[in-house]
C-alpha cells in the first residue's frame, strides 16, 4: 500500500494483530532464560527471512472458485 493511505493503516493494524511485539521481541517477554532468548531470536530471524511477506493474491472471481471448491469437498457423503 501507499504510505499514509487507508490501506497502509489497515496493513499496519493487521500486522500488529498477526505478529504482536511479544512474539518478535524477547525484551517484551517476561522471565525468558538466556537460552530461550537465543532460541526466540533465531526463530524470529528465520520467519522474517523465509515467511514474512509471503502470500498469495487472488482476484475476487478466483477466490469464489476456491471457496466453491472447498464447500463441494466438505459435503457429507450420503
mmCIF file of C-alpha atoms in Angstrom:
data_model
loop_
_atom_site.group_PDB
_atom_site.id
_atom_site.type_symbol
_atom_site.label_atom_id
_atom_site.label_comp_id
_atom_site.label_asym_id
_atom_site.label_seq_id
_atom_site.Cartn_x
_atom_site.Cartn_y
_atom_site.Cartn_z
ATOM 1 C CA UNK A 1 0.000 0.000 0.000
ATOM 2 C CA UNK A 2 0.940 3.626 -0.484
ATOM 3 C CA UNK A 3 2.488 5.158 2.649
ATOM 4 C CA UNK A 4 -0.062 7.105 4.661
ATOM 5 C CA UNK A 5 -3.023 5.647 2.787
ATOM 6 C CA UNK A 6 -6.020 3.907 4.329
ATOM 7 C CA UNK A 7 -4.579 0.622 3.035
ATOM 8 C CA UNK A 8 -1.263 1.264 4.776
ATOM 9 C CA UNK A 9 -3.018 1.998 8.071
ATOM 10 C CA UNK A 10 -5.085 -1.182 7.732
ATOM 11 C CA UNK A 11 -1.974 -3.240 6.922
ATOM 12 C CA UNK A 12 -0.139 -1.913 9.979
ATOM 13 C CA UNK A 13 -3.105 -2.837 12.208
ATOM 14 C CA UNK A 14 -3.275 -6.317 10.707
ATOM 15 C CA UNK A 15 0.462 -6.855 11.146
ATOM 16 C CA UNK A 16 0.264 -5.791 14.798
ATOM 17 C CA UNK A 17 -2.570 -8.241 15.299
ATOM 18 C CA UNK A 18 -0.897 -11.120 13.460
ATOM 19 C CA UNK A 19 2.608 -10.501 14.816
ATOM 20 C CA UNK A 20 2.366 -8.813 18.217
ATOM 21 C CA UNK A 21 5.529 -7.334 19.704
ATOM 22 C CA UNK A 22 5.851 -10.050 22.346
ATOM 23 C CA UNK A 23 6.065 -12.636 19.530
ATOM 24 C CA UNK A 24 9.002 -10.800 17.931
ATOM 25 C CA UNK A 25 10.979 -9.112 20.682
ATOM 26 C CA UNK A 26 12.373 -11.069 23.649
ATOM 27 C CA UNK A 27 12.560 -7.863 25.699
ATOM 28 C CA UNK A 28 8.746 -7.713 25.583
ATOM 29 C CA UNK A 29 8.536 -11.168 27.211
ATOM 30 C CA UNK A 30 8.803 -11.906 30.910
ATOM 31 C CA UNK A 31 11.275 -14.259 32.535
ATOM 32 C CA UNK A 32 12.916 -15.850 29.500
ATOM 33 C CA UNK A 33 16.135 -17.696 30.161
ATOM 34 C CA UNK A 34 19.185 -16.757 28.071
ATOM 35 C CA UNK A 35 18.700 -19.985 26.085
ATOM 36 C CA UNK A 36 15.051 -19.088 25.408
ATOM 37 C CA UNK A 37 16.036 -15.588 24.279
ATOM 38 C CA UNK A 38 18.585 -17.050 21.859
ATOM 39 C CA UNK A 39 16.065 -19.582 20.539
ATOM 40 C CA UNK A 40 13.434 -16.869 20.080
ATOM 41 C CA UNK A 41 15.883 -14.615 18.238
ATOM 42 C CA UNK A 42 16.765 -17.484 15.877
ATOM 43 C CA UNK A 43 13.089 -18.259 15.279
ATOM 44 C CA UNK A 44 12.218 -14.611 14.570
ATOM 45 C CA UNK A 45 15.173 -14.233 12.210
ATOM 46 C CA UNK A 46 14.114 -17.404 10.360
ATOM 47 C CA UNK A 47 10.458 -16.430 9.902
ATOM 48 C CA UNK A 48 11.410 -12.913 8.818
ATOM 49 C CA UNK A 49 13.832 -14.324 6.237
ATOM 50 C CA UNK A 50 11.603 -17.137 4.983
ATOM 51 C CA UNK A 51 7.944 -16.354 5.589
ATOM 52 C CA UNK A 52 7.185 -12.720 6.377
ATOM 53 C CA UNK A 53 5.528 -11.013 3.439
ATOM 54 C CA UNK A 54 4.904 -14.259 1.569
ATOM 55 C CA UNK A 55 1.348 -14.807 0.445
ATOM 56 C CA UNK A 56 -0.985 -15.482 -2.421
ATOM 57 C CA UNK A 57 -3.080 -12.848 -4.132
ATOM 58 C CA UNK A 58 -6.339 -13.911 -5.745
ATOM 59 C CA UNK A 59 -8.796 -11.877 -7.754
ATOM 60 C CA UNK A 60 -12.363 -11.963 -6.380
ATOM 61 C CA UNK A 61 -13.563 -14.326 -9.117
ATOM 62 C CA UNK A 62 -10.669 -16.711 -8.409
ATOM 63 C CA UNK A 63 -11.399 -16.586 -4.680
ATOM 64 C CA UNK A 64 -15.035 -17.501 -5.351
ATOM 65 C CA UNK A 65 -13.855 -20.594 -7.247
ATOM 66 C CA UNK A 66 -11.551 -21.615 -4.398
ATOM 67 C CA UNK A 67 -14.344 -21.208 -1.851
ATOM 68 C CA UNK A 68 -16.794 -23.155 -4.027
ATOM 69 C CA UNK A 69 -14.254 -25.972 -4.304
ATOM 70 C CA UNK A 70 -13.831 -26.104 -0.531
ATOM 71 C CA UNK A 71 -17.587 -26.245 0.028
ATOM 72 C CA UNK A 72 -18.010 -29.034 -2.531
ATOM 73 C CA UNK A 73 -15.188 -31.016 -0.936
ATOM 74 C CA UNK A 74 -16.523 -30.682 2.608
ATOM 75 C CA UNK A 75 -20.019 -32.058 1.968
ATOM 76 C CA UNK A 76 -21.124 -35.146 3.849
ATOM 77 C CA UNK A 77 -21.381 -38.378 1.885
ATOM 78 C CA UNK A 78 -24.843 -39.969 1.754
#
